[in-house]
XYZ file of C-alpha atoms in Angstrom:
231
model
C 16.170 -31.016 -3.873
C 18.182 -33.035 -1.370
C 20.080 -30.407 0.598
C 21.754 -33.048 2.745
C 23.251 -34.555 -0.414
C 24.449 -31.144 -1.533
C 26.145 -30.633 1.831
C 28.056 -33.900 1.459
C 29.224 -32.941 -2.019
C 30.205 -29.463 -0.866
C 32.494 -30.921 1.767
C 34.240 -33.004 -0.881
C 34.797 -30.416 -3.560
C 33.705 -26.789 -3.839
C 33.584 -26.923 -7.639
C 31.221 -29.873 -7.570
C 29.135 -28.114 -4.940
C 28.584 -25.019 -7.049
C 27.994 -27.196 -10.078
C 25.257 -28.926 -8.103
C 23.680 -25.596 -7.320
C 23.426 -24.930 -11.049
C 20.897 -27.730 -11.210
C 18.457 -25.263 -9.671
C 17.725 -24.252 -13.233
C 15.597 -27.376 -13.326
C 13.542 -25.978 -10.452
C 12.068 -23.358 -12.785
C 10.716 -26.150 -14.992
C 9.178 -28.089 -12.117
C 5.617 -27.831 -10.879
C 6.385 -28.963 -7.329
C 9.725 -28.944 -5.530
C 10.386 -31.102 -2.482
C 12.944 -29.384 -0.286
C 14.393 -32.285 1.683
C 16.212 -31.487 4.895
C 17.926 -33.773 7.377
C 15.723 -33.739 10.477
C 18.561 -35.125 12.584
C 20.700 -32.073 11.767
C 18.044 -29.372 11.642
C 18.079 -26.329 9.365
C 21.502 -25.240 8.122
C 22.528 -22.333 5.901
C 22.395 -24.394 2.727
C 18.822 -25.468 3.484
C 17.781 -21.826 3.691
C 19.694 -21.013 0.504
C 18.015 -23.822 -1.418
C 14.600 -22.828 -0.097
C 15.295 -19.267 -1.170
C 16.040 -20.450 -4.712
C 12.710 -22.268 -4.779
C 10.883 -19.165 -3.565
C 12.556 -16.992 -6.215
C 11.539 -19.487 -8.904
C 7.930 -19.301 -7.613
C 7.455 -23.062 -7.590
C 4.999 -25.013 -5.487
C 6.876 -26.503 -2.559
C 6.743 -29.061 0.225
C 9.321 -29.094 3.006
C 10.312 -32.694 3.734
C 11.914 -33.506 7.078
C 13.656 -36.780 6.247
C 15.289 -39.123 8.778
C 12.520 -38.342 11.218
C 13.047 -41.809 12.694
C 16.360 -40.567 14.126
C 14.575 -37.755 15.951
C 11.664 -39.983 16.959
C 14.038 -42.299 18.842
C 13.963 -39.757 21.642
C 10.284 -40.617 22.054
C 10.791 -44.379 22.286
C 9.842 -46.100 25.556
C 12.576 -46.121 28.168
C 12.534 -48.444 31.180
C 13.815 -45.567 33.306
C 10.631 -43.592 32.524
C 7.836 -46.191 32.322
C 5.032 -43.704 33.010
C 5.999 -41.209 30.318
C 3.480 -40.649 27.516
C 5.746 -41.224 24.523
C 3.083 -40.366 21.949
C 2.861 -36.980 23.600
C 6.651 -36.693 23.584
C 6.827 -37.301 19.827
C 3.992 -34.840 19.240
C 5.961 -32.243 21.173
C 9.079 -33.048 19.146
C 7.132 -32.498 15.932
C 5.735 -29.204 17.174
C 9.127 -27.953 18.321
C 10.766 -28.976 15.056
C 8.077 -27.217 13.035
C 8.542 -24.030 15.063
C 12.232 -24.094 14.190
C 11.516 -24.684 10.500
C 8.923 -21.901 10.398
C 11.358 -19.520 12.035
C 14.316 -20.350 9.803
C 12.285 -20.605 6.584
C 9.680 -17.961 7.351
C 9.588 -16.906 3.697
C 8.066 -20.330 2.907
C 5.306 -20.012 5.476
C 2.799 -21.356 2.928
C 4.719 -24.635 2.467
C 3.479 -27.710 4.355
C 5.953 -29.746 6.386
C 5.919 -33.531 6.015
C 7.989 -35.882 8.195
C 9.415 -38.911 6.403
C 11.846 -41.778 6.725
C 13.290 -42.888 3.392
C 14.433 -46.213 4.876
C 11.021 -47.332 6.164
C 8.735 -45.372 3.835
C 7.099 -43.569 6.731
C 5.287 -40.436 5.579
C 5.676 -41.181 1.862
C 1.946 -41.772 1.304
C 1.140 -38.454 2.967
C 3.818 -36.768 0.874
C 2.369 -38.084 -2.388
C -1.142 -37.104 -1.348
C -0.028 -33.580 -0.453
C 1.862 -33.272 -3.725
C -1.289 -34.062 -5.700
C -3.331 -31.535 -3.754
C -0.709 -28.817 -4.108
C -0.386 -29.434 -7.848
C -4.092 -28.633 -8.127
C -3.633 -25.455 -6.088
C -0.679 -24.435 -8.252
C -2.880 -24.597 -11.359
C -6.014 -23.208 -9.712
C -7.960 -20.349 -11.307
C -10.271 -18.052 -9.333
C -13.271 -16.432 -11.021
C -13.211 -12.646 -11.141
C -16.401 -12.255 -9.096
C -15.274 -14.150 -5.966
C -11.792 -12.675 -6.304
C -13.048 -9.102 -6.183
C -15.427 -9.832 -3.325
C -12.436 -10.955 -1.281
C -10.548 -7.830 -2.361
C -13.411 -5.538 -1.328
C -13.815 -7.294 2.019
C -10.071 -7.042 2.657
C -10.083 -3.314 1.896
C -13.142 -2.740 4.078
C -11.490 -4.547 6.987
C -8.156 -2.778 6.584
C -7.711 0.254 4.346
C -4.292 0.713 2.738
C -2.258 3.311 4.650
C -1.550 6.698 3.120
C 1.896 7.487 1.767
C 3.237 11.041 1.691
C -0.275 12.332 2.187
C -1.697 10.348 -0.735
C -4.351 7.673 -0.365
C -3.871 4.440 -2.327
C -7.022 3.222 -4.045
C -7.527 -0.343 -5.178
C -10.107 -0.761 -7.928
C -10.290 -4.394 -8.968
C -8.288 -7.568 -9.524
C -8.112 -10.312 -12.102
C -6.172 -13.549 -12.374
C -3.975 -13.606 -15.460
C -2.035 -16.839 -15.031
C -1.732 -20.121 -13.185
C 1.366 -22.061 -12.212
C 1.850 -20.046 -10.032
C -1.455 -18.198 -9.553
C -0.796 -14.640 -10.702
C -3.124 -11.724 -10.027
C -3.122 -8.207 -11.421
C -4.479 -5.587 -9.025
C -5.341 -2.200 -10.487
C -4.732 0.869 -8.373
C -4.410 4.624 -8.768
C -0.646 4.424 -8.117
C 1.307 1.189 -7.499
C 4.106 3.097 -5.740
C 1.712 3.977 -2.916
C 1.152 0.348 -1.872
C 3.302 -0.538 1.134
C 4.942 -3.972 1.168
C 3.107 -4.840 4.396
C -0.232 -4.220 2.686
C 0.812 -6.403 -0.237
C 1.570 -9.167 2.257
C -1.785 -8.555 3.937
C -3.684 -8.986 0.660
C -1.711 -12.119 -0.172
C -2.658 -13.566 3.212
C -6.310 -12.660 2.618
C -6.270 -14.532 -0.680
C -4.787 -17.570 1.027
C -7.345 -17.419 3.801
C -10.180 -17.266 1.272
C -8.982 -19.715 -1.368
C -6.302 -21.918 0.208
C -3.266 -22.119 -2.091
C -1.346 -24.358 0.329
C 2.213 -24.891 -0.798
C 1.752 -22.444 -3.649
C 3.402 -19.050 -4.112
C 1.188 -16.163 -5.181
C 2.254 -13.380 -7.499
C 0.584 -9.989 -7.168
C 1.218 -7.545 -9.993
C 0.273 -3.912 -9.393
C -0.817 -1.707 -12.261
C -1.989 1.885 -12.479
C -5.440 2.509 -13.861
C -8.124 5.134 -13.399
C -11.352 4.267 -11.659
C -13.325 5.021 -14.823
C -11.398 2.288 -16.625
C -12.816 -0.403 -14.374
C -14.618 -3.049 -16.462
C -18.279 -3.785 -15.920
C -18.999 -6.873 -13.841
């Protein structure tokens, strides 16, 4: 999804702009979406809106900072500063740019950021390599045994907080789908699970199994402890 191209069309004609946004229907059919932003302009509102559409569609995603060569010019040698370490300057530029992206698109924290230049081909090989790896993560299936060991360890390290005097209990988990990886977690009452604890468990799954560039879906279902299947 080339957000820079959408911006140009939006300036020409609002009708065409909104028509372009309708193409996001194709996102739902994709395995991986490349959200391409103009590095020379930084993150704008439309970039965030497009990224939000990708998140809602639960597609694997890579954030592509195109036209990085324009930004990198600030790190080119300058006769006025002959002793400056320009490799270090570009590294700092990359770090600063990534901090901005992570702040503005914090809901895509799992998405890798790749710097490219469409004119020279810089970064394209890395982009293709990442895309292949993320496709595998998008279709990855975790066995029930390792999955529940991670769940038990996560609970032991940080128990879910009580809600209105009631203690949430998490019994077991199972993966029911790939593309994106979807997990059902059985509990005594799904309404007792705070959103922050859901985020915590999602982060624990990522820490244990990777899932770079891949959204995770956690589905919460009520079930009694006696209904837990034998391992």
